[in-house]
JSON list of C-alpha atoms in Angstrom, two decimals:
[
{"chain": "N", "resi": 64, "resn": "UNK", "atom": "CA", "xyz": [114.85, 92.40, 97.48]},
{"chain": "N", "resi": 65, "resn": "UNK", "atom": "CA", "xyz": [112.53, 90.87, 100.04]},
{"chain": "N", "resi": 66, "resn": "UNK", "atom": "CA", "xyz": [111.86, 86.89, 99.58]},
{"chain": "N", "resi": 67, "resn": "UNK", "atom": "CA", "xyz": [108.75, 85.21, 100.22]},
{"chain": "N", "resi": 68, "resn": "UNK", "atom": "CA", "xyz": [109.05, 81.36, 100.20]},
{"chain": "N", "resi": 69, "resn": "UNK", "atom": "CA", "xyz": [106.16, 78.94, 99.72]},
{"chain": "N", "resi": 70, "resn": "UNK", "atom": "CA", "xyz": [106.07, 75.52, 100.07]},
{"chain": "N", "resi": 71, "resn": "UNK", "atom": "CA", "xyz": [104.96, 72.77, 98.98]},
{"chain": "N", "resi": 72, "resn": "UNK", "atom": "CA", "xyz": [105.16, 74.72, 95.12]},
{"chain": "N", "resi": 73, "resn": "UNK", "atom": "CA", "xyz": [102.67, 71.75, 93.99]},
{"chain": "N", "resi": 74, "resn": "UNK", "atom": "CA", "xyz": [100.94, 69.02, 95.77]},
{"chain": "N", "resi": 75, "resn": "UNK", "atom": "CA", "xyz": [98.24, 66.41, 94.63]},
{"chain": "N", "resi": 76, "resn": "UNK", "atom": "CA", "xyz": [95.88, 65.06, 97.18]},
{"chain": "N", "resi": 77, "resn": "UNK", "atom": "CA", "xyz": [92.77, 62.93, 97.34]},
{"chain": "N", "resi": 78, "resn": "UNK", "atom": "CA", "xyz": [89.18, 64.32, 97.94]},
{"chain": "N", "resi": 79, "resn": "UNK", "atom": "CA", "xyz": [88.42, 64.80, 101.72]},
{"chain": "N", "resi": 80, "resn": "UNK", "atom": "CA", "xyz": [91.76, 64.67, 102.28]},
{"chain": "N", "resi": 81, "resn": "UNK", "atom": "CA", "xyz": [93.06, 68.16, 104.36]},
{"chain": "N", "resi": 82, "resn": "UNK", "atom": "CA", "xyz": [96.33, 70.07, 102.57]},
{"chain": "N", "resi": 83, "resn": "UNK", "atom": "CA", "xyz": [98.99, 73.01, 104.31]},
{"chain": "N", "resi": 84, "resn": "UNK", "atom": "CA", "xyz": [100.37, 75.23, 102.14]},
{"chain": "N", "resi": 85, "resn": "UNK", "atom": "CA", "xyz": [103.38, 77.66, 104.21]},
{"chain": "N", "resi": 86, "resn": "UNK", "atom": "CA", "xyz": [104.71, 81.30, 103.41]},
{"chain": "N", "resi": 87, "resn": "UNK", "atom": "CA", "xyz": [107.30, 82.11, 105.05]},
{"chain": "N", "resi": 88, "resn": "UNK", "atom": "CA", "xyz": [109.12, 85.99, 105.23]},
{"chain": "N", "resi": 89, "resn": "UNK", "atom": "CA", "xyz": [112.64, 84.27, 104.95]},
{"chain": "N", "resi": 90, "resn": "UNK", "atom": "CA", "xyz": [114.59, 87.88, 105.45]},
{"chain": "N", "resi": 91, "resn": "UNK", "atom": "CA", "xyz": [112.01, 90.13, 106.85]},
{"chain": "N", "resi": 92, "resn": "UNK", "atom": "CA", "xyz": [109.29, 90.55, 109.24]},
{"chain": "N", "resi": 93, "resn": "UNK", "atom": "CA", "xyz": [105.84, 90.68, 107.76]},
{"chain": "N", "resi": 94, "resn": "UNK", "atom": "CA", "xyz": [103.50, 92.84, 109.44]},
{"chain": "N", "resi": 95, "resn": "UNK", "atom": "CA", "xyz": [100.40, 91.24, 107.30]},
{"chain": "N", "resi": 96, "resn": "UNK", "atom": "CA", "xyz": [100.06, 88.21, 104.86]},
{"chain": "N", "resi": 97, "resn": "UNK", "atom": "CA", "xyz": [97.87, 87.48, 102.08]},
{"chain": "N", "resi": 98, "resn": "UNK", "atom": "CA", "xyz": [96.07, 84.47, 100.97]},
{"chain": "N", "resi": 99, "resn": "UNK", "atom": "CA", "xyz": [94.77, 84.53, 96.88]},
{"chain": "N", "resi": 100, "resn": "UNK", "atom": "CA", "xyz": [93.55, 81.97, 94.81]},
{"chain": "N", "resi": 101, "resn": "UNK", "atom": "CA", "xyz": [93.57, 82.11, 91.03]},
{"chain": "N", "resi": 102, "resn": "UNK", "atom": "CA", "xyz": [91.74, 79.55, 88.77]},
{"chain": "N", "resi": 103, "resn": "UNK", "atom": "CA", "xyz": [93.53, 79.23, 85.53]},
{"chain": "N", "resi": 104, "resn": "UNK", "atom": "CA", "xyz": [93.11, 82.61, 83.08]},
{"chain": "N", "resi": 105, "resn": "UNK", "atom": "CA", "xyz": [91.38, 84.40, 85.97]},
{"chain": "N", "resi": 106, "resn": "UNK", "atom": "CA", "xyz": [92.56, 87.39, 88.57]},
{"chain": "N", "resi": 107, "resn": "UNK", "atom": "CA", "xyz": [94.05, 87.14, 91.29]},
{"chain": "N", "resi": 108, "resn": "UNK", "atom": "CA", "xyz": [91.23, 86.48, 94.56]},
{"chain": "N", "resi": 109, "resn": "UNK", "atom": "CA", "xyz": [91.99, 88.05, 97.71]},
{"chain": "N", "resi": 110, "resn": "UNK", "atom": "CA", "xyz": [90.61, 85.07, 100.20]},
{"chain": "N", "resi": 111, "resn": "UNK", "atom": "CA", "xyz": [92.01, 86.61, 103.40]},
{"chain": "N", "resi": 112, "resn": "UNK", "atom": "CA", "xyz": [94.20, 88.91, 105.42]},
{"chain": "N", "resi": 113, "resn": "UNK", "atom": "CA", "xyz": [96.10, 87.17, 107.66]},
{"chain": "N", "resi": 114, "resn": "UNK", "atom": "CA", "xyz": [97.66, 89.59, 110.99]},
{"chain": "N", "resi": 115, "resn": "UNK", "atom": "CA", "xyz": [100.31, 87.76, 113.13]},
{"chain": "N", "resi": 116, "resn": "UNK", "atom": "CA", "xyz": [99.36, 86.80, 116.45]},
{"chain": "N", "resi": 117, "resn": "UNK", "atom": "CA", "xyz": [95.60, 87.28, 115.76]},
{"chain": "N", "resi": 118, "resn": "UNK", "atom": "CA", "xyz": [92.11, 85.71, 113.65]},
{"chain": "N", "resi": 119, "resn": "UNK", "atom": "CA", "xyz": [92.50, 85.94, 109.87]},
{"chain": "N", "resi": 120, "resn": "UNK", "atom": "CA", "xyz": [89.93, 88.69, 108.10]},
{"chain": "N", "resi": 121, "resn": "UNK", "atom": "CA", "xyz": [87.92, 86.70, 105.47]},
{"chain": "N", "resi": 122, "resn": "UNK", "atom": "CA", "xyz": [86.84, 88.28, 102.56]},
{"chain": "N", "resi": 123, "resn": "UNK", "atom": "CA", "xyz": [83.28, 87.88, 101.52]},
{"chain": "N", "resi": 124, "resn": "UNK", "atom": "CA", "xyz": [82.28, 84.56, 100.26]},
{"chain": "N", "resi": 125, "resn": "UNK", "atom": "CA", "xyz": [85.28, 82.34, 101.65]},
{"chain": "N", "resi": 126, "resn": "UNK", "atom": "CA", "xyz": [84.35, 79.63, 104.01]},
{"chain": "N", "resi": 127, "resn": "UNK", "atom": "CA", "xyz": [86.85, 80.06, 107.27]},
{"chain": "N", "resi": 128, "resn": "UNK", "atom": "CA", "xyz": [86.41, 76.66, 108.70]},
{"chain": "N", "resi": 129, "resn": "UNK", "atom": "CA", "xyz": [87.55, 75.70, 104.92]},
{"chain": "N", "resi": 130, "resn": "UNK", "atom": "CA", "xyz": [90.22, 77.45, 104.65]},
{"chain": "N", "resi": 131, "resn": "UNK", "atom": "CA", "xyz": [92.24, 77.50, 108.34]},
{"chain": "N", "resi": 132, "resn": "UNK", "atom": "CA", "xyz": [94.85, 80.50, 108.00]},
{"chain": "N", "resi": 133, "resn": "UNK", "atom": "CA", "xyz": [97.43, 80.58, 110.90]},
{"chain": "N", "resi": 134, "resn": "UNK", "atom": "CA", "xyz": [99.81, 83.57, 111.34]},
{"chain": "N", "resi": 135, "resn": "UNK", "atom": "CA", "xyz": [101.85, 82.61, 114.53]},
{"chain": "N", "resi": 136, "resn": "UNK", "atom": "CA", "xyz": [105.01, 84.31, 113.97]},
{"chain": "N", "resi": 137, "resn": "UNK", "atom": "CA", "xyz": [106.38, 87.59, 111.99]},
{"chain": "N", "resi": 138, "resn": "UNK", "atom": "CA", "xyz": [107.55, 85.15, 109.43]},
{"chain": "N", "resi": 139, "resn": "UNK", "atom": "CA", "xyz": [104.74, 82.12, 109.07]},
{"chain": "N", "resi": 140, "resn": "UNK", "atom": "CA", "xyz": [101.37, 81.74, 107.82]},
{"chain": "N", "resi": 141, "resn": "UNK", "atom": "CA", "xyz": [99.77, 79.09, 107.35]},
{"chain": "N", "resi": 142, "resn": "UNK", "atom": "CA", "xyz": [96.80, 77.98, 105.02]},
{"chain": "N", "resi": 143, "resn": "UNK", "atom": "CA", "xyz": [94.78, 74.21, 105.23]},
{"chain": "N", "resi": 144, "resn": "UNK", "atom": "CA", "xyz": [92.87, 73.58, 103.13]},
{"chain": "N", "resi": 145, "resn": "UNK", "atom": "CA", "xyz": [90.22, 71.04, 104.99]},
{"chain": "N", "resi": 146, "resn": "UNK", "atom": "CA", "xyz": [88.29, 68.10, 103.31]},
{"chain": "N", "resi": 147, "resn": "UNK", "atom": "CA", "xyz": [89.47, 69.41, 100.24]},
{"chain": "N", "resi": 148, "resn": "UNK", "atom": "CA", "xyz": [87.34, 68.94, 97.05]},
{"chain": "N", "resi": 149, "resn": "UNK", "atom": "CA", "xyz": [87.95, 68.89, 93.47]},
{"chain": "N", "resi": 150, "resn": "UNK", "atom": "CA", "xyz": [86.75, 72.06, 93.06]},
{"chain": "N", "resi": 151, "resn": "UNK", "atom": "CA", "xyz": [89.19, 73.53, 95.52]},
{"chain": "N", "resi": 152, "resn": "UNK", "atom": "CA", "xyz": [91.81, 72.62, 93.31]},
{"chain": "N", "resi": 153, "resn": "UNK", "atom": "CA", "xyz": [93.59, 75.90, 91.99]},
{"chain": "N", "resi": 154, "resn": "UNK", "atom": "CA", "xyz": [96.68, 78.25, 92.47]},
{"chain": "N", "resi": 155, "resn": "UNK", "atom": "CA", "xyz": [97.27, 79.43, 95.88]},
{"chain": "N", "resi": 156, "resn": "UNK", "atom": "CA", "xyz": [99.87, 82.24, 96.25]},
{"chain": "N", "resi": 157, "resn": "UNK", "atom": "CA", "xyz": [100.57, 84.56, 99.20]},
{"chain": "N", "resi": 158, "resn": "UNK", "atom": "CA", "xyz": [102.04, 87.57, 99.69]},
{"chain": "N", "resi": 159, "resn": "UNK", "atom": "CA", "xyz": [103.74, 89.85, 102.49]},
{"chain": "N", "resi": 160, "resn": "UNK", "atom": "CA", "xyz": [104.51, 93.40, 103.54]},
{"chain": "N", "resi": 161, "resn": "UNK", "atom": "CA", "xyz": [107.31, 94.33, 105.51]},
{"chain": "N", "resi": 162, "resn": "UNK", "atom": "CA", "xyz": [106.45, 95.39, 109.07]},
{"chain": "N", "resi": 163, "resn": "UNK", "atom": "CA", "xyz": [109.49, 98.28, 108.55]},
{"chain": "N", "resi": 164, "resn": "UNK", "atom": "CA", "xyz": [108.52, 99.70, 105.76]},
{"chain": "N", "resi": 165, "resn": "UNK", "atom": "CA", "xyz": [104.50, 100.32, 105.22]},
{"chain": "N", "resi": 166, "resn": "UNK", "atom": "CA", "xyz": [104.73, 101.71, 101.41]},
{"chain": "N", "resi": 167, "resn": "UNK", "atom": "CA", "xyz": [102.24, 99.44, 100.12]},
{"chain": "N", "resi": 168, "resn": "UNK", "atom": "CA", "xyz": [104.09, 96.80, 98.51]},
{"chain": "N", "resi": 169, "resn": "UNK", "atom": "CA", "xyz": [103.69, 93.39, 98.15]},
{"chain": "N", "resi": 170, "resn": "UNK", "atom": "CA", "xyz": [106.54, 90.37, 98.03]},
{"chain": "N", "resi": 171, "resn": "UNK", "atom": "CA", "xyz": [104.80, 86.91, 96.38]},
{"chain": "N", "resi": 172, "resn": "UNK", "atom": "CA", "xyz": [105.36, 83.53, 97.36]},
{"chain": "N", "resi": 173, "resn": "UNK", "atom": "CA", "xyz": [106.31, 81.24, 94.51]},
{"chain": "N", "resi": 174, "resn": "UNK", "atom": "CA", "xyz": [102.91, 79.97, 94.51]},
{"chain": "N", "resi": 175, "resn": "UNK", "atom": "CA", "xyz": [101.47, 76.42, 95.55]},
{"chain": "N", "resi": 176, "resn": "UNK", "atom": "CA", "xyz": [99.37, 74.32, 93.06]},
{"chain": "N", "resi": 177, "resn": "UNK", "atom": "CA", "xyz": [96.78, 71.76, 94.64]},
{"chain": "N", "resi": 178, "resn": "UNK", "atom": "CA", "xyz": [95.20, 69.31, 92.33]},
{"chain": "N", "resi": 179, "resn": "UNK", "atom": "CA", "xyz": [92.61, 67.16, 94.00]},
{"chain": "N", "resi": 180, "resn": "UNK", "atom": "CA", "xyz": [91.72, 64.13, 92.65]},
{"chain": "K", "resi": 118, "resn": "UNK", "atom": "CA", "xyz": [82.03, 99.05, 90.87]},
{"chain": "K", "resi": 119, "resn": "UNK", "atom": "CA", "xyz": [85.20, 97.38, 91.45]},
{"chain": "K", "resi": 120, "resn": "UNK", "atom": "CA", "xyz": [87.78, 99.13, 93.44]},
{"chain": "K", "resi": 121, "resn": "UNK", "atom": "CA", "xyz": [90.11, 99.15, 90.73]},
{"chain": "K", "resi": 122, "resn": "UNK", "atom": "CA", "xyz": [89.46, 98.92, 87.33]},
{"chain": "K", "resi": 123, "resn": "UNK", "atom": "CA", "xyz": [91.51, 98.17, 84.48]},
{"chain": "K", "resi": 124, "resn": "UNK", "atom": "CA", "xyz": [91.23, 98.26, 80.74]},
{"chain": "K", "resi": 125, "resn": "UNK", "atom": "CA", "xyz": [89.60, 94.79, 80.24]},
{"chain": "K", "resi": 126, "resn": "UNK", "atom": "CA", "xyz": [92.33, 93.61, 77.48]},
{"chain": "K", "resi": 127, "resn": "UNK", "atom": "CA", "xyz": [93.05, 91.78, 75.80]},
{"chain": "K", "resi": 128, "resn": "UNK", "atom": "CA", "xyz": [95.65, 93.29, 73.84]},
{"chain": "K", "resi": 129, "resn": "UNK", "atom": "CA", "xyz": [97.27, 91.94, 71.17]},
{"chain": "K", "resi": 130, "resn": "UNK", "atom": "CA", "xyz": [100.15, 94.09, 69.19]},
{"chain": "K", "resi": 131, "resn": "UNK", "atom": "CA", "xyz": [103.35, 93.99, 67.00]},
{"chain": "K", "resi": 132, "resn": "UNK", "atom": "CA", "xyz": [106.82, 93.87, 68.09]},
{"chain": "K", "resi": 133, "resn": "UNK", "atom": "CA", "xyz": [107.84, 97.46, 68.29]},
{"chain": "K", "resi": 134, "resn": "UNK", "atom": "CA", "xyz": [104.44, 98.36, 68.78]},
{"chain": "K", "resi": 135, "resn": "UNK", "atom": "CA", "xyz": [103.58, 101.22, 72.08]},
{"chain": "K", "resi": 136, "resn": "UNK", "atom": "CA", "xyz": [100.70, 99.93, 73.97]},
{"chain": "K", "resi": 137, "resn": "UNK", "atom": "CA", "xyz": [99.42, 101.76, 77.17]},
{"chain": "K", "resi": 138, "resn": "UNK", "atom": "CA", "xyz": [96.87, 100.35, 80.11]},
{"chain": "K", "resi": 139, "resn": "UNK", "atom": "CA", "xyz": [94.95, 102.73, 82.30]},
{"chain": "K", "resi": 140, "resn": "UNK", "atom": "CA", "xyz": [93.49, 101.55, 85.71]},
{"chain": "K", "resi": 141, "resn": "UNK", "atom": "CA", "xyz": [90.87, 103.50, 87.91]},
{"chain": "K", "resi": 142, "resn": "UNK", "atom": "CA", "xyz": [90.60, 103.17, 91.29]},
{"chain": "K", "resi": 143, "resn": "UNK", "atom": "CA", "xyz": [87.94, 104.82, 93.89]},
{"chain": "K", "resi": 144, "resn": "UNK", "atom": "CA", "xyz": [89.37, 104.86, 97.20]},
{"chain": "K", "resi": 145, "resn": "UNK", "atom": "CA", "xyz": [90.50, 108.26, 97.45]},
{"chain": "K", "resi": 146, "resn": "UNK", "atom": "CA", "xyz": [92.85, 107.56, 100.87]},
{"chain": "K", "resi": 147, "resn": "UNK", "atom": "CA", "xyz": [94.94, 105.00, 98.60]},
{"chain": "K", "resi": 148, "resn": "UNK", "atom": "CA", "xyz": [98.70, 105.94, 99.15]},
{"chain": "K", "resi": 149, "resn": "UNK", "atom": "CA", "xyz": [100.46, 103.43, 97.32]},
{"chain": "K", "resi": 150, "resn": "UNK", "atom": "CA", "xyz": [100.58, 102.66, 93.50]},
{"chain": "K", "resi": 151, "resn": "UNK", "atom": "CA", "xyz": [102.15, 99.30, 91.75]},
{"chain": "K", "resi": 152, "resn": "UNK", "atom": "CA", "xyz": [102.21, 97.88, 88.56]},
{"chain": "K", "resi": 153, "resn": "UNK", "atom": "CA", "xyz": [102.85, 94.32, 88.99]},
{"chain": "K", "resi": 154, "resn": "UNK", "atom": "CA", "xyz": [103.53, 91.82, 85.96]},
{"chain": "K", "resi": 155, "resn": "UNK", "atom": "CA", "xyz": [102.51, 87.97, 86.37]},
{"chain": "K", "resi": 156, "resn": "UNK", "atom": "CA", "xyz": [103.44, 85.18, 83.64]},
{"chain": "K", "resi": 157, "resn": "UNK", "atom": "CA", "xyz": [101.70, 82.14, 83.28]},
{"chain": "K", "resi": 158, "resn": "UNK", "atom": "CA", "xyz": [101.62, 80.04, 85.82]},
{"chain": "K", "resi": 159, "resn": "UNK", "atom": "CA", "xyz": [103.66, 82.40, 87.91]},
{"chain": "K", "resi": 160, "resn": "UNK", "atom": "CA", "xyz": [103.71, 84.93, 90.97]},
{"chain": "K", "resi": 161, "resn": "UNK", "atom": "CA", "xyz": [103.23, 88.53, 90.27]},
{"chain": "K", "resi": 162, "resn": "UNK", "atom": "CA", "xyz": [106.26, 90.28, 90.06]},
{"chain": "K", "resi": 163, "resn": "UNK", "atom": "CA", "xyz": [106.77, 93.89, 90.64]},
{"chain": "K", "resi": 164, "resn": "UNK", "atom": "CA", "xyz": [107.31, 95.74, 87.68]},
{"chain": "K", "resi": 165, "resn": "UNK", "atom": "CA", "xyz": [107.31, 99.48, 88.91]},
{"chain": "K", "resi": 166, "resn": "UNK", "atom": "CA", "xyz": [105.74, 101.32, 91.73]},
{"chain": "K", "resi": 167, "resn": "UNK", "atom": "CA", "xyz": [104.02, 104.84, 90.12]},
{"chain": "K", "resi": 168, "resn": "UNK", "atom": "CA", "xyz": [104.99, 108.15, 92.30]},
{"chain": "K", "resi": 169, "resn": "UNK", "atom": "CA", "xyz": [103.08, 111.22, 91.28]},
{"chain": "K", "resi": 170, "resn": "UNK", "atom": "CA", "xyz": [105.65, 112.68, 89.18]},
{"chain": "K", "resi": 171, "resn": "UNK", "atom": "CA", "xyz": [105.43, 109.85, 86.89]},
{"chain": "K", "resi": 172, "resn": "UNK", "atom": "CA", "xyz": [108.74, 107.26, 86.57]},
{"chain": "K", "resi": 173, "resn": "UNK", "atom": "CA", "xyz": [110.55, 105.72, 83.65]},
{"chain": "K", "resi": 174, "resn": "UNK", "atom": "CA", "xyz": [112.59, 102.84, 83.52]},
{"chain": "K", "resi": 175, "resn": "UNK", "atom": "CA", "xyz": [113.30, 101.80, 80.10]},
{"chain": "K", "resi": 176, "resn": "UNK", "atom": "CA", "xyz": [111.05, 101.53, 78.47]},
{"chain": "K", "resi": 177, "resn": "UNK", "atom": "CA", "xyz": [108.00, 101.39, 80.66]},
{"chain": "K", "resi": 178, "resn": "UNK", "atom": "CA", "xyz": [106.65, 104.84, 81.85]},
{"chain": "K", "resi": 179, "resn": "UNK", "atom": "CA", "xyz": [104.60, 104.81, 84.88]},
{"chain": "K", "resi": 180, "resn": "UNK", "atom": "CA", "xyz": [102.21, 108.12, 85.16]},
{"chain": "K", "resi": 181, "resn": "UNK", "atom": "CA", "xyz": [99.42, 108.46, 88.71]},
{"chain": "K", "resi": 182, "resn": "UNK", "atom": "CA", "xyz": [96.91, 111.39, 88.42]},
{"chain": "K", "resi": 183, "resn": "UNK", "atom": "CA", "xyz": [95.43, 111.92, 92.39]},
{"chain": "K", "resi": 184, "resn": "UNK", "atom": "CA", "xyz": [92.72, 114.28, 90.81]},
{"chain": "K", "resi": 185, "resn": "UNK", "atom": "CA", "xyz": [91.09, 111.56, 88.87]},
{"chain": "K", "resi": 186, "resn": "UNK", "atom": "CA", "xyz": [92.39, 108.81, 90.01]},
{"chain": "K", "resi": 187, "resn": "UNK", "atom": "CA", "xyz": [93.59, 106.55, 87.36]},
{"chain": "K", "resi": 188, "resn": "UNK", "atom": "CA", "xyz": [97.21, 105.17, 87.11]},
{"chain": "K", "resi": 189, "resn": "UNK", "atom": "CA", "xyz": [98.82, 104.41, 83.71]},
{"chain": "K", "resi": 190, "resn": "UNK", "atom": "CA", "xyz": [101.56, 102.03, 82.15]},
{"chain": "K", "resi": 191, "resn": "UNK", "atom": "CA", "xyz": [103.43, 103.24, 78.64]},
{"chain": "K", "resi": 192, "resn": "UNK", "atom": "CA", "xyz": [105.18, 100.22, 77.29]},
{"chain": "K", "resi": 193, "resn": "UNK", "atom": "CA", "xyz": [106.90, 101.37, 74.13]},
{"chain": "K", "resi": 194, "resn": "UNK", "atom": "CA", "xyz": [108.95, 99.56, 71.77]},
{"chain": "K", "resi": 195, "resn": "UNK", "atom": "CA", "xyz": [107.26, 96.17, 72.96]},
{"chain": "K", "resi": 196, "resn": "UNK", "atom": "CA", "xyz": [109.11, 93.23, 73.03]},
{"chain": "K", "resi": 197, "resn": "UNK", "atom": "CA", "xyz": [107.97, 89.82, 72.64]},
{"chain": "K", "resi": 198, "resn": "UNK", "atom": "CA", "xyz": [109.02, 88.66, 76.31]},
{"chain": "K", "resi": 199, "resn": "UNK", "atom": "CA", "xyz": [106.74, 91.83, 77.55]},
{"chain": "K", "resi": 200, "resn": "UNK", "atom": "CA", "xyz": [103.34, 89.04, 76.44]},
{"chain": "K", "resi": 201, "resn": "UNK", "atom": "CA", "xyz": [101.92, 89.06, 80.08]},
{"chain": "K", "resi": 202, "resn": "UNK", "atom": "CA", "xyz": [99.26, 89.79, 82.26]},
{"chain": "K", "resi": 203, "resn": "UNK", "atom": "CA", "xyz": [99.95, 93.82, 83.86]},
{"chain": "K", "resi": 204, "resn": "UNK", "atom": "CA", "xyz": [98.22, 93.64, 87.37]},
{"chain": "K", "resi": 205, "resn": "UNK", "atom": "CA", "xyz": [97.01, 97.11, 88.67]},
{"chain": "K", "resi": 206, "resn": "UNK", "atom": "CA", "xyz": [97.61, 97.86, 92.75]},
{"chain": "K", "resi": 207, "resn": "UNK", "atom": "CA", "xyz": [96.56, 100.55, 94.82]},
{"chain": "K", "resi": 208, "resn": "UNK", "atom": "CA", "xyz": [97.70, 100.61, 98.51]},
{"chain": "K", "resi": 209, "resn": "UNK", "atom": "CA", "xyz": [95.38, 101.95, 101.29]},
{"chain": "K", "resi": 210, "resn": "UNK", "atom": "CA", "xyz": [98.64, 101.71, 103.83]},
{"chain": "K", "resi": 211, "resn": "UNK", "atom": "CA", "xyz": [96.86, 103.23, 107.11]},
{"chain": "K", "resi": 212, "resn": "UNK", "atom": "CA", "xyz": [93.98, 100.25, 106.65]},
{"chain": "K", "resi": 213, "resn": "UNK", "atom": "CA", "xyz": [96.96, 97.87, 105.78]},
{"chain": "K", "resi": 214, "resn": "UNK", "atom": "CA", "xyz": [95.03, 96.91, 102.26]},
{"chain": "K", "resi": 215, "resn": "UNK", "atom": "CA", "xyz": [96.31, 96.25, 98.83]},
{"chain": "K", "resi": 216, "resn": "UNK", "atom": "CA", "xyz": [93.81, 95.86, 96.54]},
{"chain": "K", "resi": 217, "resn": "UNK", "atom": "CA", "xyz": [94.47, 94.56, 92.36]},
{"chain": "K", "resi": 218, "resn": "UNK", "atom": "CA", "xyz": [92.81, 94.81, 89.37]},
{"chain": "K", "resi": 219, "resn": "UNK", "atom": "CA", "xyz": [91.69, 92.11, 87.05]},
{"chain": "K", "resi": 220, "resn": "UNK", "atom": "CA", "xyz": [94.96, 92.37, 85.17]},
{"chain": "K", "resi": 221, "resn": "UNK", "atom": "CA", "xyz": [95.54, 92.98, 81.80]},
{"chain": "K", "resi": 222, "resn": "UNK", "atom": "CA", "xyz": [96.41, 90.62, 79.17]},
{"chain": "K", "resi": 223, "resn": "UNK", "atom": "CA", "xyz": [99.16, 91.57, 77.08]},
{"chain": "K", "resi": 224, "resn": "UNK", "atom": "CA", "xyz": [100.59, 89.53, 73.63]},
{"chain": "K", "resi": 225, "resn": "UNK", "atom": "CA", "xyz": [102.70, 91.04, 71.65]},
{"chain": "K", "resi": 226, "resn": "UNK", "atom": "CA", "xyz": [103.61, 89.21, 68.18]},
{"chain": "K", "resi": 227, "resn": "UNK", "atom": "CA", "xyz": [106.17, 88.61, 65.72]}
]
């Protein structure tokens, strides 16, 4: 099946302090990328849409100069986290669709864990 | 009202036990129809995709009514290694959207 790699899987940073998380498509081309967060015993939150080669969609409520998603190739996006806070600290996971084959489904990222202090 | 909605759990059942979730959804141009499992701490993992004849693997049964738009999931003879959380996903592929449910929590005991 299709792999989605993220990276770093957990990473603890001081306050104010600006974190990049990667997902990388390692053997497929992914038309679109996802950004979600999930706090601990909560759903998964859809924070953006991210298209290669142009601006992220934000969804409603997430801050886009807080959260900087790049998408510059078929197999990279990128989310920073800026000045982040304590209360930024959560699960970040993406996800990816294959550009070949639009049926709808999703291949996750590991996941990336960001504890700041 | 949410997109997709899904029983709001949690569920909590015996080994052996059959336990079924139903999920809702509103967009009526959604093409695409997942059930995706997620473990603590973990990624969501695809557990079936639903066509609209219905699909079995196992024991997990997988059944998508169009008219009234609800997907279900039939686990039957649960196992304890099924305790999870069952994410709902409908696909809108022409807008290039995936949208989830809240997830259900499932436990099942000794």
């Amino acid at each position: 099946g299709a792999v989605v790699s993220q990276h770093p899987s957990w990473v603890i940073c001081k306050s104010g302090t600006s974190v990049k998380i990667e997902c990388r498509s390692l053997d497929f081309q992914a038309t679109t990328m996802f950004w979600y967060r999930q706090f601990p015993k909560q759903s998964l939150m859809l924070m953006a849409t991210s298209n290669e080669g142009s601006k992220a969609t934000y969804e409603q409520g997430v801050e886009k100069d807080k959260f900087l998603i790049n998408h510059a190739s078929l197999t990279l996006s990128t989310l920073t986290v800026t000045s982040a806070h304590p209360e930024d600290s959560s699960f970040y996971i993406c996800s990816a669709s294959r550009l070949a084959e639009n049926t709808g489904e999703l291949f996750f990222g590991e996941g990336s864990r960001l504890t700041v202090l | 009202r949410k997109e997709v909605e899904q029983d709001p759990g949690p569920f909590n059942v015996p080994e052996g036990a059959t336990v079924a979730f139903n999920c809702t959804y509103s967009n009526s141009a959604s093409q695409s129809f997942f059930w995706y499992r997620q473990d603590c701490r973990k990624e969501p993992k695809l557990l079936m995709s639903v066509y609209s004849s219905g699909n079995e693997d196992g024991r997990f049964t997988a059944q998508l009514n169009r008219a009234s738009q609800y997907i279900s999931l039939l686990i039957r003879d649960s196992k304890l290694s099924d305790s999870a959380t069952y994410l709902c996903v409908v696909g809108d592929t022409n807008a290039g959207k995936s949208t989830f449910g809240d997830g259900t929590t499932l436990t099942v005991k000794p």
